[in-house]
Coordinates of C-alpha atoms and ligand atoms in Angstrom, one line a residue:
M1 CA -0.2 0.0 -0.1
I2 CA 1.1 3.5 -0.7
T3 CA 1.0 6.3 2.0
L4 CA 1.9 9.5 1.5
Y5 CA 3.5 12.0 4.1
Q6 CA 2.5 15.5 3.3
F7 CA 1.5 18.6 4.1
N8 CA -1.8 19.8 3.0
S9 CA -0.5 23.4 2.0
C10 CA 2.9 21.8 0.6
P11 CA 3.0 22.6 -3.4
F12 CA 5.8 19.6 -3.9
C13 CA 3.0 17.3 -2.2
W14 CA 0.6 18.3 -4.6
K15 CA 2.6 17.7 -7.2
V16 CA 2.8 14.0 -6.2
K17 CA -1.1 13.8 -5.5
A18 CA -1.9 15.1 -8.8
F19 CA 0.0 12.3 -10.5
L20 CA -1.4 9.7 -8.1
N21 CA -5.1 11.1 -8.7
Y22 CA -4.5 11.1 -12.6
T23 CA -3.4 8.0 -12.9
K24 CA -5.7 6.1 -10.3
I25 CA -2.8 4.8 -8.2
P26 CA -4.6 4.0 -4.6
Y27 CA -2.9 6.0 -1.7
D28 CA -3.3 6.7 2.0
V29 CA -2.2 10.4 3.3
V30 CA -0.7 11.0 6.5
E31 CA -0.7 15.0 7.3
V32 CA 2.6 15.7 9.0
T33 CA 2.7 17.8 11.9
P34 CA 5.1 20.9 10.9
F35 CA 6.7 20.9 14.2
G36 CA 8.8 18.1 15.0
M37 CA 7.7 15.9 11.9
K38 CA 7.2 13.0 14.4
E39 CA 5.3 11.2 11.8
L40 CA 8.8 11.0 9.8
D41 CA 10.3 9.3 12.5
F42 CA 11.5 6.4 10.2
T43 CA 13.4 8.4 7.9
D44 CA 16.2 11.2 8.1
H45 CA 14.8 12.8 5.5
K46 CA 12.8 15.9 7.2
K47 CA 11.0 17.4 4.5
V48 CA 7.7 16.3 2.9
P49 CA 6.8 14.4 0.7
V50 CA 7.8 11.3 1.4
L51 CA 6.3 8.3 0.0
K52 CA 6.0 4.9 1.4
D53 CA 5.3 1.9 -0.6
D54 CA 5.4 -1.2 1.7
A55 CA 9.0 -1.2 2.9
E56 CA 10.0 1.2 0.3
I57 CA 10.9 4.7 1.1
V58 CA 11.3 7.5 -1.3
V59 CA 11.8 11.2 -1.2
E60 CA 11.8 14.2 -3.3
S61 CA 8.9 15.0 -5.3
S62 CA 10.4 14.3 -8.5
A63 CA 12.1 11.3 -7.9
I64 CA 8.7 9.8 -6.0
V65 CA 6.8 11.0 -9.5
H66 CA 9.6 8.9 -11.5
Y67 CA 9.2 6.0 -9.1
L68 CA 5.4 6.0 -9.4
N69 CA 5.5 6.3 -12.9
D70 CA 8.3 3.6 -13.6
N71 CA 6.6 0.9 -11.0
Y72 CA 2.8 1.8 -11.8
A73 CA 1.6 4.3 -14.2
H74 CA 4.0 3.9 -17.5
L75 CA 3.1 7.2 -18.7
L76 CA 5.1 8.0 -22.0
P77 CA 7.5 10.8 -21.6
A78 CA 7.1 13.7 -24.1
P79 CA 9.7 15.9 -25.4
Q80 CA 11.6 18.4 -22.9
D81 CA 9.3 16.8 -20.1
D82 CA 12.9 17.1 -18.0
E83 CA 13.4 21.0 -18.5
W84 CA 9.8 21.9 -18.0
Q85 CA 10.1 19.6 -14.9
A86 CA 13.0 21.7 -13.5
W87 CA 11.0 25.0 -14.6
V88 CA 8.3 23.9 -11.9
D89 CA 10.7 23.1 -9.1
N90 CA 13.1 25.9 -9.8
T91 CA 11.0 28.7 -10.9
L92 CA 7.1 28.6 -10.8
V93 CA 6.9 27.1 -7.3
H94 CA 8.8 30.1 -6.0
Y95 CA 6.2 32.5 -6.9
L96 CA 3.6 30.8 -4.8
P97 CA 5.2 31.5 -0.8
P98 CA 5.0 35.4 -1.7
L99 CA 1.5 35.4 -3.1
I100 CA 0.0 33.1 -0.5
H101 CA 2.0 34.5 2.4
P102 CA 2.5 38.2 1.8
N103 CA 1.7 39.4 5.3
I104 CA 0.6 37.4 8.8
G105 CA -3.3 38.2 8.0
K106 CA -3.5 36.9 4.3
S107 CA -1.2 33.9 5.2
F108 CA -3.2 33.1 8.5
H109 CA -6.6 33.4 6.3
N110 CA -4.8 31.0 3.6
L111 CA -3.4 28.6 6.0
G112 CA -7.1 28.3 7.1
L113 CA -8.3 27.3 4.0
V114 CA -5.9 24.5 3.6
M115 CA -6.4 23.2 6.6
T116 CA -10.2 23.0 6.1
G117 CA -10.3 19.0 5.8
S118 CA -7.8 18.5 8.7
K119 CA -8.7 15.7 11.0
D120 CA -6.5 17.1 13.7
G121 CA -8.4 18.7 16.5
A122 CA -9.5 22.5 16.6
V123 CA -6.4 23.4 19.0
K124 CA -3.4 21.4 17.2
R125 CA -4.7 23.0 14.1
F126 CA -5.4 26.6 15.6
F127 CA -1.5 26.5 16.8
V128 CA -0.6 25.3 13.6
R129 CA -2.4 27.8 11.8
L130 CA -1.1 30.7 13.8
V131 CA 2.9 29.7 14.1
G132 CA 2.5 28.9 10.4
A133 CA 1.2 32.6 10.0
M134 CA 4.2 33.8 11.8
V135 CA 6.6 32.2 10.2
M136 CA 5.7 31.9 6.6
P137 CA 5.9 35.7 5.5
R138 CA 9.4 35.6 6.8
V139 CA 10.2 32.5 4.5
A140 CA 8.3 34.3 1.7
N141 CA 10.2 37.2 2.1
K142 CA 13.8 35.3 2.0
M143 CA 12.4 33.2 -1.1
K144 CA 11.7 36.8 -2.9
L145 CA 15.3 37.8 -1.8
K146 CA 17.2 34.4 -3.0
H147 CA 15.1 34.4 -6.6
T148 CA 15.1 38.4 -7.0
I149 CA 11.2 38.4 -7.2
Q150 CA 10.1 41.9 -7.1
N151 CA 6.5 42.0 -8.2
P152 CA 5.2 38.2 -7.5
A153 CA 1.7 39.0 -9.1
A154 CA 3.3 40.2 -12.0
E155 CA 6.5 37.8 -12.4
F156 CA 3.6 34.9 -11.7
Q157 CA 1.5 36.2 -14.8
T158 CA 4.5 36.1 -16.9
A159 CA 5.4 32.5 -15.8
L160 CA 1.7 31.2 -16.7
A161 CA 2.0 33.1 -20.1
H162 CA 5.2 31.5 -20.6
W163 CA 3.5 28.1 -19.8
V164 CA 0.5 28.7 -21.9
D165 CA 2.8 29.9 -24.6
K166 CA 5.8 27.7 -25.0
G167 CA 4.6 24.8 -22.9
L168 CA 0.9 24.3 -24.3
A169 CA 1.8 26.0 -27.3
G170 CA -2.0 25.9 -28.8
K171 CA -2.1 22.3 -27.6
D172 CA -5.1 21.0 -24.9
F173 CA -2.0 19.7 -22.8
Y174 CA 1.6 19.4 -22.9
A175 CA 1.9 15.9 -23.4
G176 CA -1.0 16.5 -26.5
E177 CA -4.6 15.6 -26.3
Q178 CA -4.4 13.8 -22.6
P179 CA -2.2 15.2 -20.0
G180 CA 1.3 13.8 -19.1
L181 CA 3.9 14.1 -16.4
V182 CA 4.7 17.8 -16.7
D183 CA 0.8 18.8 -16.8
T184 CA 0.5 16.7 -13.5
S185 CA 3.5 18.7 -12.1
V186 CA 2.4 22.2 -13.2
F187 CA -1.1 21.6 -11.9
G188 CA -0.1 20.3 -8.8
V189 CA 2.0 22.6 -7.6
L190 CA -0.7 25.3 -8.5
R191 CA -3.3 23.2 -6.9
S192 CA -1.6 24.0 -3.5
A193 CA -3.3 27.8 -3.9
Q194 CA -6.8 26.7 -5.1
G195 CA -9.2 29.3 -3.8
M196 CA -7.0 31.9 -2.7
G197 CA -7.8 34.1 -5.5
I198 CA -4.7 33.7 -7.1
L199 CA -5.3 30.9 -9.9
E200 CA -8.9 32.8 -10.1
T201 CA -7.5 36.2 -11.2
A202 CA -4.8 34.4 -13.2
A203 CA -7.8 32.4 -15.2
V204 CA -9.5 35.7 -16.1
T205 CA -6.4 37.6 -17.0
N206 CA -5.3 34.3 -19.1
P207 CA -8.5 32.4 -20.0
A208 CA -6.1 29.8 -21.7
F209 CA -4.6 29.0 -18.6
G210 CA -8.0 28.7 -16.9
R211 CA -9.0 26.3 -19.7
W212 CA -6.2 24.0 -19.1
Y213 CA -6.5 24.4 -15.3
E214 CA -10.1 23.4 -15.2
A215 CA -9.7 20.6 -17.4
C216 CA -6.4 19.1 -15.1
R217 CA -8.7 19.9 -12.1
G218 CA -11.1 17.5 -13.4
M219 CA -8.9 14.5 -13.6
M220 CA -6.5 15.2 -11.3
G221 CA -8.6 15.7 -8.3
A222 CA -10.3 18.2 -6.2
Ligands
LIG1 N1 12.8 19.2 -3.4 C1 11.8 18.9 -2.3 C2 11.3 20.6 -1.8 C3 10.2 19.8 -0.7 C4 10.0 21.0 0.5 O1 10.8 21.9 0.2 N2 9.3 20.5 1.4 C5 8.8 21.8 2.4 C6 7.3 21.9 2.3 S1 6.7 22.7 1.0 C7 9.2 21.2 4.0 O2 9.0 19.9 3.9 N3 9.5 21.8 4.5 C8 10.1 21.4 5.9 C9 11.3 22.0 6.3 O3 12.0 22.4 5.5 O4 11.7 22.1 7.7 C10 10.9 18.2 -3.1 O5 10.6 18.1 -4.2 O6 10.4 17.4 -2.3

């Protein structure tokens, strides 16, 4: 049985979930406590996602997706898959923290959205949300400096336009008529921001992006 150890707020975890959902591989989810990560006591890797497949432990989202594809799904690779996967991990994902956590108030609000389905008790949920809202705007600021992001909203729109123009390039999906690995990765990281107004704004500004996103959403889960 496959178990995914994750944070519901984590874009890399959503990348794996989008792949699992699209390829209909059954899996369980364990929500990891951000402080202490005691659920990951079985591994020295203290980042999510972590995948357990019976005795096999796989870490790092891209390695997990490749493991799942090689062992279960067998989606065919498309040209330049690796370049786009690298763009997702090294460029696209960096815009999300500054957009989701620009300040404590917005961060608190958005963390509430991602924790809606949490099975944790109310006290733990509130504590995780409060501490998260105090920590995440600082993390987001560091990310802006590290990746020289000056205007996250505008640069995010530019990144999505790049995806639509050069990635989709007039096709329904990157892989053609059906989604492939890259579609699940792009959709997955973006899915972590669903319901926060960011993607909804992007879909109005860039309708081709909106159509692709909604099509993926229907096939890759909630
Ligand atoms: N390169 C890793 C990145 C994973 C990552 O940064 N996960 C974050 C959550 S989004 C994490 O676990 N942070 C906890 C920490 O650094 O203590 C991957 O693709 O899996």
